[in-house]
mmCIF file with all atom_site columns, C-alpha atoms in Angstrom:
data_model
loop_
_atom_site.group_PDB
_atom_site.id
_atom_site.type_symbol
_atom_site.label_atom_id
_atom_site.label_alt_id
_atom_site.label_comp_id
_atom_site.label_asym_id
_atom_site.label_entity_id
_atom_site.label_seq_id
_atom_site.pdbx_PDB_ins_code
_atom_site.Cartn_x
_atom_site.Cartn_y
_atom_site.Cartn_z
_atom_site.occupancy
_atom_site.B_iso_or_equiv
_atom_site.pdbx_formal_charge
_atom_site.auth_seq_id
_atom_site.auth_comp_id
_atom_site.auth_asym_id
_atom_site.auth_atom_id
_atom_site.pdbx_PDB_model_num
ATOM 1   C CA . MET E 1 1   ? 39.860 1.235   68.102 1.00 86.00 ? 1   MET E CA 1
ATOM 2   C CA . TYR E 1 2   ? 40.790 -1.751  68.793 1.00 92.00 ? 2   TYR E CA 1
ATOM 3   C CA . TYR E 1 3   ? 37.545 -4.293  69.592 1.00 92.00 ? 3   TYR E CA 1
ATOM 4   C CA . VAL E 1 4   ? 37.006 -7.480  70.280 1.00 95.00 ? 4   VAL E CA 1
ATOM 5   C CA . ALA E 1 5   ? 35.801 -10.334 67.274 1.00 94.00 ? 5   ALA E CA 1
ATOM 6   C CA . VAL E 1 6   ? 34.150 -13.005 69.914 1.00 95.00 ? 6   VAL E CA 1
ATOM 7   C CA . ASP E 1 7   ? 35.256 -16.525 69.283 1.00 95.00 ? 7   ASP E CA 1
ATOM 8   C CA . ASP E 1 8   ? 37.442 -15.875 65.871 1.00 95.00 ? 8   ASP E CA 1
ATOM 9   C CA . ASN E 1 9   ? 40.565 -17.523 67.007 1.00 94.00 ? 9   ASN E CA 1
ATOM 10  C CA . GLY E 1 10  ? 42.974 -15.001 66.287 1.00 94.00 ? 10  GLY E CA 1
ATOM 11  C CA . VAL E 1 11  ? 41.738 -15.183 62.305 1.00 94.00 ? 11  VAL E CA 1
ATOM 12  C CA . SER E 1 12  ? 41.194 -11.264 61.926 1.00 94.00 ? 12  SER E CA 1
ATOM 13  C CA . GLY E 1 13  ? 43.969 -9.758  64.231 1.00 94.00 ? 13  GLY E CA 1
ATOM 14  C CA . PRO E 1 14  ? 46.005 -10.955 66.988 1.00 94.00 ? 14  PRO E CA 1
ATOM 15  C CA . ARG E 1 15  ? 44.674 -13.091 69.143 1.00 95.00 ? 15  ARG E CA 1
ATOM 16  C CA . ILE E 1 16  ? 43.753 -12.674 72.804 1.00 94.00 ? 16  ILE E CA 1
ATOM 17  C CA . GLY E 1 17  ? 42.352 -14.940 75.618 1.00 89.00 ? 17  GLY E CA 1
ATOM 18  C CA . CYS E 1 18  ? 39.235 -16.688 75.994 1.00 93.00 ? 18  CYS E CA 1
ATOM 19  C CA . GLY E 1 19  ? 40.082 -17.725 71.743 1.00 95.00 ? 19  GLY E CA 1
ATOM 20  C CA . ASP E 1 20  ? 39.055 -13.812 70.930 1.00 96.00 ? 20  ASP E CA 1
ATOM 21  C CA . SER E 1 21  ? 40.637 -11.259 68.058 1.00 95.00 ? 21  SER E CA 1
ATOM 22  C CA . LEU E 1 22  ? 41.001 -7.966  68.450 1.00 94.00 ? 22  LEU E CA 1
ATOM 23  C CA . VAL E 1 23  ? 39.907 -5.765  65.584 1.00 94.00 ? 23  VAL E CA 1
ATOM 24  C CA . ALA E 1 24  ? 41.531 -2.490  64.501 1.00 90.00 ? 24  ALA E CA 1
ATOM 25  C CA . THR E 1 25  ? 38.505 -0.370  63.181 1.00 86.00 ? 25  THR E CA 1
ATOM 26  C CA . THR E 1 26  ? 39.011 3.724   61.630 1.00 78.00 ? 26  THR E CA 1
ATOM 27  C CA . THR E 1 27  ? 37.379 6.627   62.144 1.00 69.00 ? 27  THR E CA 1
ATOM 28  C CA . ALA E 1 28  ? 36.805 9.534   60.144 1.00 68.00 ? 28  ALA E CA 1
ATOM 29  C CA . PRO E 1 29  ? 39.937 11.576  59.923 1.00 64.00 ? 29  PRO E CA 1
ATOM 30  C CA . VAL E 1 30  ? 40.453 14.017  62.666 1.00 59.00 ? 30  VAL E CA 1
ATOM 31  C CA . THR E 1 31  ? 44.290 15.726  63.320 1.00 59.00 ? 31  THR E CA 1
ATOM 32  C CA . TYR E 1 32  ? 45.552 16.347  67.103 1.00 55.00 ? 32  TYR E CA 1
ATOM 33  C CA . ARG E 1 33  ? 49.071 17.129  67.853 1.00 69.00 ? 33  ARG E CA 1
ATOM 34  C CA . ASP E 1 34  ? 48.294 13.953  70.026 1.00 78.00 ? 34  ASP E CA 1
ATOM 35  C CA . GLN E 1 35  ? 46.345 11.026  68.872 1.00 88.00 ? 35  GLN E CA 1
ATOM 36  C CA . VAL E 1 36  ? 47.087 9.069   71.957 1.00 95.00 ? 36  VAL E CA 1
ATOM 37  C CA . GLY E 1 37  ? 44.866 11.288  74.220 1.00 95.00 ? 37  GLY E CA 1
ATOM 38  C CA . PRO E 1 38  ? 41.460 11.275  71.501 1.00 93.00 ? 38  PRO E CA 1
ATOM 39  C CA . SER E 1 39  ? 41.958 7.685   70.454 1.00 94.00 ? 39  SER E CA 1
ATOM 40  C CA . ILE E 1 40  ? 41.632 6.444   74.247 1.00 97.00 ? 40  ILE E CA 1
ATOM 41  C CA . ASN E 1 41  ? 38.725 9.645   75.324 1.00 96.00 ? 41  ASN E CA 1
ATOM 42  C CA . ALA E 1 42  ? 36.773 8.219   71.993 1.00 95.00 ? 42  ALA E CA 1
ATOM 43  C CA . LEU E 1 43  ? 37.525 4.001   72.920 1.00 97.00 ? 43  LEU E CA 1
ATOM 44  C CA . LEU E 1 44  ? 36.401 5.256   76.709 1.00 98.00 ? 44  LEU E CA 1
ATOM 45  C CA . ALA E 1 45  ? 33.147 7.233   75.890 1.00 97.00 ? 45  ALA E CA 1
ATOM 46  C CA . ASN E 1 46  ? 31.517 4.353   73.290 1.00 96.00 ? 46  ASN E CA 1
ATOM 47  C CA . LYS E 1 47  ? 28.840 2.774   76.011 1.00 96.00 ? 47  LYS E CA 1
ATOM 48  C CA . SER E 1 48  ? 27.544 0.385   73.303 1.00 96.00 ? 48  SER E CA 1
ATOM 49  C CA . ARG E 1 49  ? 28.822 -3.009  73.921 1.00 96.00 ? 49  ARG E CA 1
ATOM 50  C CA . ASP E 1 50  ? 28.104 -3.286  69.835 1.00 95.00 ? 50  ASP E CA 1
ATOM 51  C CA . VAL E 1 51  ? 30.178 -1.715  67.248 1.00 92.00 ? 51  VAL E CA 1
ATOM 52  C CA . GLY E 1 52  ? 27.517 -0.986  64.883 1.00 89.00 ? 52  GLY E CA 1
ATOM 53  C CA . LEU E 1 53  ? 26.751 -4.205  62.899 1.00 90.00 ? 53  LEU E CA 1
ATOM 54  C CA . SER E 1 54  ? 30.230 -5.202  62.646 1.00 91.00 ? 54  SER E CA 1
ATOM 55  C CA . GLY E 1 55  ? 30.200 -8.166  64.615 1.00 92.00 ? 55  GLY E CA 1
ATOM 56  C CA . LEU E 1 56  ? 32.589 -6.272  67.126 1.00 96.00 ? 56  LEU E CA 1
ATOM 57  C CA . ILE E 1 57  ? 32.294 -6.096  70.805 1.00 96.00 ? 57  ILE E CA 1
ATOM 58  C CA . ASN E 1 58  ? 33.497 -2.724  72.994 1.00 97.00 ? 58  ASN E CA 1
ATOM 59  C CA . ALA E 1 59  ? 34.679 -4.642  76.907 1.00 97.00 ? 59  ALA E CA 1
ATOM 60  C CA . LEU E 1 60  ? 35.219 -1.240  78.096 1.00 98.00 ? 60  LEU E CA 1
ATOM 61  C CA . TYR E 1 61  ? 31.480 -0.050  78.158 1.00 97.00 ? 61  TYR E CA 1
ATOM 62  C CA . GLN E 1 62  ? 30.567 -0.774  81.192 1.00 97.00 ? 62  GLN E CA 1
ATOM 63  C CA . SER E 1 63  ? 33.793 0.661   82.719 1.00 97.00 ? 63  SER E CA 1
ATOM 64  C CA . SER E 1 64  ? 34.064 4.179   84.484 1.00 98.00 ? 64  SER E CA 1
ATOM 65  C CA . LEU E 1 65  ? 37.719 4.807   83.171 1.00 98.00 ? 65  LEU E CA 1
ATOM 66  C CA . THR E 1 66  ? 38.989 8.744   82.630 1.00 98.00 ? 66  THR E CA 1
ATOM 67  C CA . TYR E 1 67  ? 42.689 9.554   80.710 1.00 98.00 ? 67  TYR E CA 1
ATOM 68  C CA . LEU E 1 68  ? 45.063 10.894  83.007 1.00 98.00 ? 68  LEU E CA 1
ATOM 69  C CA . GLY E 1 69  ? 48.188 11.192  80.182 1.00 96.00 ? 69  GLY E CA 1
ATOM 70  C CA . GLY E 1 70  ? 50.398 8.907   78.307 1.00 96.00 ? 70  GLY E CA 1
ATOM 71  C CA . GLU E 1 71  ? 53.917 9.210   77.124 1.00 95.00 ? 71  GLU E CA 1
ATOM 72  C CA . LEU E 1 72  ? 55.800 7.694   75.159 1.00 94.00 ? 72  LEU E CA 1
ATOM 73  C CA . ASN E 1 73  ? 60.049 6.814   75.091 1.00 95.00 ? 73  ASN E CA 1
ATOM 74  C CA . GLY E 1 74  ? 61.440 4.456   72.870 1.00 95.00 ? 74  GLY E CA 1
ATOM 75  C CA . SER E 1 75  ? 58.844 2.287   71.285 1.00 96.00 ? 75  SER E CA 1
ATOM 76  C CA . THR E 1 76  ? 56.835 1.771   73.989 1.00 97.00 ? 76  THR E CA 1
ATOM 77  C CA . ILE E 1 77  ? 53.690 3.769   75.131 1.00 97.00 ? 77  ILE E CA 1
ATOM 78  C CA . THR E 1 78  ? 52.850 4.035   78.374 1.00 98.00 ? 78  THR E CA 1
ATOM 79  C CA . ILE E 1 79  ? 49.068 5.498   79.485 1.00 98.00 ? 79  ILE E CA 1
ATOM 80  C CA . TRP E 1 80  ? 47.417 6.421   82.737 1.00 98.00 ? 80  TRP E CA 1
ATOM 81  C CA . LEU E 1 81  ? 43.973 6.225   83.730 1.00 98.00 ? 81  LEU E CA 1
ATOM 82  C CA . SER E 1 82  ? 41.690 6.703   86.421 1.00 98.00 ? 82  SER E CA 1
ATOM 83  C CA . GLY E 1 83  ? 38.276 4.727   87.702 1.00 98.00 ? 83  GLY E CA 1
ATOM 84  C CA . GLN E 1 84  ? 37.009 1.832   87.896 1.00 97.00 ? 84  GLN E CA 1
ATOM 85  C CA . PHE E 1 85  ? 37.129 -1.569  85.554 1.00 97.00 ? 85  PHE E CA 1
ATOM 86  C CA . MET E 1 86  ? 32.961 -3.460  85.269 1.00 96.00 ? 86  MET E CA 1
ATOM 87  C CA . LEU E 1 87  ? 33.688 -6.747  83.188 1.00 95.00 ? 87  LEU E CA 1
ATOM 88  C CA . GLY E 1 88  ? 31.562 -9.022  82.307 1.00 93.00 ? 88  GLY E CA 1
ATOM 89  C CA . GLY E 1 89  ? 33.446 -12.330 82.741 1.00 93.00 ? 89  GLY E CA 1
ATOM 90  C CA . VAL E 1 90  ? 37.200 -13.619 83.350 1.00 95.00 ? 90  VAL E CA 1
ATOM 91  C CA . CYS E 1 91  ? 37.406 -12.929 79.262 1.00 96.00 ? 91  CYS E CA 1
ATOM 92  C CA . ASP E 1 92  ? 36.754 -9.321  79.643 1.00 97.00 ? 92  ASP E CA 1
ATOM 93  C CA . ILE E 1 93  ? 39.963 -9.502  80.941 1.00 97.00 ? 93  ILE E CA 1
ATOM 94  C CA . PRO E 1 94  ? 42.187 -10.318 77.872 1.00 97.00 ? 94  PRO E CA 1
ATOM 95  C CA . ARG E 1 95  ? 39.655 -7.956  75.776 1.00 97.00 ? 95  ARG E CA 1
ATOM 96  C CA . VAL E 1 96  ? 40.031 -4.730  78.045 1.00 98.00 ? 96  VAL E CA 1
ATOM 97  C CA . LYS E 1 97  ? 43.710 -5.125  78.345 1.00 98.00 ? 97  LYS E CA 1
ATOM 98  C CA . GLY E 1 98  ? 44.129 -5.438  74.263 1.00 97.00 ? 98  GLY E CA 1
ATOM 99  C CA . GLN E 1 99  ? 41.595 -3.268  73.308 1.00 98.00 ? 99  GLN E CA 1
ATOM 100 C CA . LEU E 1 100 ? 43.809 -0.514  75.463 1.00 98.00 ? 100 LEU E CA 1
ATOM 101 C CA . GLU E 1 101 ? 47.325 -1.655  74.618 1.00 98.00 ? 101 GLU E CA 1
ATOM 102 C CA . TYR E 1 102 ? 46.656 -2.416  70.763 1.00 97.00 ? 102 TYR E CA 1
ATOM 103 C CA . THR E 1 103 ? 44.527 1.442   70.893 1.00 97.00 ? 103 THR E CA 1
ATOM 104 C CA . ALA E 1 104 ? 47.175 3.018   72.564 1.00 97.00 ? 104 ALA E CA 1
ATOM 105 C CA . MET E 1 105 ? 50.146 1.273   70.282 1.00 97.00 ? 105 MET E CA 1
ATOM 106 C CA . ALA E 1 106 ? 48.784 2.579   66.855 1.00 95.00 ? 106 ALA E CA 1
ATOM 107 C CA . ALA E 1 107 ? 47.762 5.952   68.134 1.00 94.00 ? 107 ALA E CA 1
ATOM 108 C CA . SER E 1 108 ? 51.783 6.872   69.245 1.00 94.00 ? 108 SER E CA 1
ATOM 109 C CA . GLY E 1 109 ? 53.391 3.886   66.817 1.00 93.00 ? 109 GLY E CA 1
ATOM 110 C CA . ALA E 1 110 ? 54.758 2.300   69.128 1.00 95.00 ? 110 ALA E CA 1
ATOM 111 C CA . THR E 1 111 ? 55.446 -1.539  69.291 1.00 97.00 ? 111 THR E CA 1
ATOM 112 C CA . SER E 1 112 ? 54.520 -2.085  73.269 1.00 97.00 ? 112 SER E CA 1
ATOM 113 C CA . ALA E 1 113 ? 52.200 -0.419  76.005 1.00 98.00 ? 113 ALA E CA 1
ATOM 114 C CA . GLN E 1 114 ? 52.732 -0.763  79.275 1.00 98.00 ? 114 GLN E CA 1
ATOM 115 C CA . VAL E 1 115 ? 48.165 0.793   80.945 1.00 98.00 ? 115 VAL E CA 1
ATOM 116 C CA . TYR E 1 116 ? 48.525 2.332   84.722 1.00 98.00 ? 116 TYR E CA 1
ATOM 117 C CA . VAL E 1 117 ? 45.065 2.230   86.664 1.00 98.00 ? 117 VAL E CA 1
ATOM 118 C CA . ASN E 1 118 ? 45.254 3.882   89.261 1.00 98.00 ? 118 ASN E CA 1
ATOM 119 C CA . GLY E 1 119 ? 48.862 4.358   89.976 1.00 98.00 ? 119 GLY E CA 1
ATOM 120 C CA . ARG E 1 120 ? 49.447 0.336   89.282 1.00 98.00 ? 120 ARG E CA 1
ATOM 121 C CA . PRO E 1 121 ? 50.082 -1.712  86.966 1.00 98.00 ? 121 PRO E CA 1
ATOM 122 C CA . ILE E 1 122 ? 46.873 -2.892  84.364 1.00 98.00 ? 122 ILE E CA 1
ATOM 123 C CA . ASP E 1 123 ? 47.816 -6.880  84.878 1.00 97.00 ? 123 ASP E CA 1
ATOM 124 C CA . GLU E 1 124 ? 47.287 -6.585  89.000 1.00 97.00 ? 124 GLU E CA 1
ATOM 125 C CA . VAL E 1 125 ? 44.535 -4.238  88.634 1.00 97.00 ? 125 VAL E CA 1
ATOM 126 C CA . LEU E 1 126 ? 42.828 -6.869  86.679 1.00 96.00 ? 126 LEU E CA 1
ATOM 127 C CA . SER E 1 127 ? 44.584 -9.667  88.724 1.00 92.00 ? 127 SER E CA 1
ATOM 128 C CA . LEU E 1 128 ? 41.942 -12.221 89.944 1.00 78.00 ? 128 LEU E CA 1
ATOM 129 C CA . LYS E 1 129 ? 43.880 -13.155 92.863 1.00 63.00 ? 129 LYS E CA 1
#
């Protein structure tokens, strides 16, 4: 699962908006046929802002989202969610998007991800326009 290192500026992982980084974390070993569903469900189930004492944050902690399914097509993983985002400000937009996309890619082995929320692309859902 991926969490956010605030103001890390890409030092600890892929750089995302507002000068943050995405950082991969590990969990206890669990084997599933479908790694994407359990990974996204575990990410969405975490209702704590802080990830232990790691200094990482979970920008999704206030959101009420449900994983509906996923599909790997070539090197792209597509996931479908339902529910609502609850964000703490504009910097949470790239944070939640990055957490979802990178967690889905890591779980599936894909190199790109598409996320749909309530049938709409995540960029449209999170757009400030």
